[in-house]
Amino acid sequence: SFCTLLEGGNTAGMAESQKQHPGGGGFKDSFERFSASVHKGTESGFEKLSTLVVNYPQWTIGICLVFSAIMAQGVWLYDEEMAGDKQFSPRDSRAVLEQNWVVDRFGHDKRFVSSMFEADEGTNMLTKASLLYMQEML
């Protein structure tokens, strides 16, 4: 028993503690009663559940299938937000409202592109031929 484990396996010590506390073992006794009631309740609950499963296997299978179908809806409807700016910002925050304004005016597909051209030594970068060449490259 639990008291035996607490006393280090000494059953004589258990008898002595019961003599010292005639109304019961105090904490040890109440813990044993609590442990026994939890054990008995768990055992009784699983016994009733197993009896239901054995007596009504079709209902058990049906309930499991319905429960699985209901839970599968969450997996089926799962949508992961990939935009980092939308993951942690409230929808009505100033940052989101301003971002929406920029997207409405300029769209998502517009991007700023920069490039650098270097002229050969002694040549002018702003001639018509050089500018046409730069336009061609972009």
XYZ file of C-alpha atoms in Angstrom:
138
model
C 0.000 0.000 0.000
C 0.980 3.671 -0.225
C 1.687 3.871 3.516
C 4.058 0.939 3.240
C 5.979 2.789 0.520
C 6.158 5.942 2.630
C 7.429 4.019 5.640
C 10.095 2.314 3.526
C 8.398 -1.067 3.510
C 8.177 -1.266 7.289
C 4.699 -2.496 8.211
C 5.547 -2.212 11.915
C 6.046 1.535 11.392
C 2.582 1.661 9.855
C 1.073 0.022 12.917
C 2.900 2.512 15.164
C 1.583 5.492 13.225
C -1.955 4.133 13.546
C -1.474 3.833 17.329
C -0.241 7.440 17.494
C -3.227 8.695 15.456
C -6.280 6.735 16.652
C -8.610 8.651 14.313
C -6.689 7.452 11.259
C -3.374 8.080 9.596
C -3.980 11.785 8.908
C -2.567 12.816 5.565
C -1.605 9.274 4.588
C -5.061 7.922 5.295
C -6.869 10.708 3.451
C -4.474 10.357 0.505
C -5.158 6.612 0.377
C -8.918 7.227 0.401
C -8.588 9.842 -2.349
C -6.358 7.551 -4.411
C -8.784 4.648 -3.972
C -11.778 6.774 -5.020
C -9.964 8.036 -8.141
C -8.916 4.488 -9.000
C -12.416 3.117 -8.415
C -14.041 5.929 -10.457
C -11.639 5.473 -13.363
C -12.044 1.713 -13.305
C -15.835 2.009 -13.160
C -15.933 4.543 -16.003
C -13.792 2.424 -18.327
C -15.788 -0.680 -17.428
C -19.030 1.080 -18.448
C -17.416 2.377 -21.642
C -16.115 -1.061 -22.607
C -19.551 -2.569 -21.952
C -21.127 0.000 -24.300
C -18.513 -0.661 -26.990
C -19.002 -4.428 -26.767
C -22.811 -4.258 -26.711
C -23.190 -1.615 -29.462
C -20.266 -1.950 -31.909
C -22.159 -0.393 -34.859
C -22.998 2.711 -32.820
C -19.383 2.937 -31.658
C -18.066 2.760 -35.216
C -20.686 5.244 -36.418
C -19.929 7.743 -33.660
C -16.180 7.457 -34.354
C -16.726 8.030 -38.086
C -19.007 11.032 -37.519
C -16.581 12.528 -35.009
C -13.670 12.003 -37.417
C -15.629 13.620 -40.269
C -16.462 16.643 -38.124
C -12.821 17.028 -37.044
C -11.623 16.587 -40.658
C -13.459 19.790 -41.559
C -10.846 21.725 -39.616
C -8.034 20.145 -41.613
C -9.896 20.591 -44.893
C -10.720 24.253 -44.263
C -7.260 25.044 -42.848
C -5.711 28.085 -44.510
C -2.206 29.217 -43.659
C -1.453 32.917 -43.932
C 1.842 33.293 -45.751
C 2.043 37.111 -45.791
C 4.198 38.096 -42.835
C 2.663 41.558 -42.553
C -0.819 40.052 -42.095
C 0.066 37.395 -39.547
C 0.556 39.535 -36.472
C -1.048 42.884 -37.343
C -4.640 43.656 -36.373
C -6.829 44.128 -39.463
C -7.853 47.645 -38.456
C -4.389 48.919 -37.474
C -2.904 52.003 -39.096
C -0.122 49.993 -40.752
C -2.581 47.642 -42.452
C -4.835 50.498 -43.558
C -1.886 52.341 -45.095
C -0.642 49.138 -46.759
C -4.121 48.615 -48.251
C -4.078 52.206 -49.533
C -0.733 51.621 -51.281
C -1.937 48.330 -52.810
C -5.178 49.974 -54.013
C -3.249 52.767 -55.723
C -0.226 50.884 -57.083
C -1.123 47.174 -56.957
C 1.015 44.217 -55.988
C 2.692 43.725 -59.340
C 4.415 47.125 -59.473
C 7.960 47.021 -58.228
C 10.715 49.608 -58.197
C 13.707 48.487 -60.214
C 17.085 50.086 -60.059
C 20.119 49.377 -62.139
C 23.515 50.939 -62.490
C 25.373 51.529 -65.720
C 28.989 52.490 -65.932
C 30.419 54.298 -68.922
C 33.757 53.483 -70.446
C 36.476 55.974 -69.730
C 36.222 59.057 -71.868
C 32.657 58.401 -73.086
C 29.477 60.289 -72.263
C 26.751 58.249 -70.598
C 23.957 60.641 -71.654
C 24.195 60.264 -75.417
C 21.171 59.057 -77.382
C 22.856 55.743 -78.178
C 23.774 55.105 -74.526
C 20.254 55.931 -73.324
C 18.679 53.637 -75.934
C 21.056 50.867 -74.906
C 20.054 51.304 -71.242
C 16.359 51.160 -72.170
C 16.969 47.977 -74.121
C 18.658 46.341 -71.125
C 15.700 47.032 -68.847
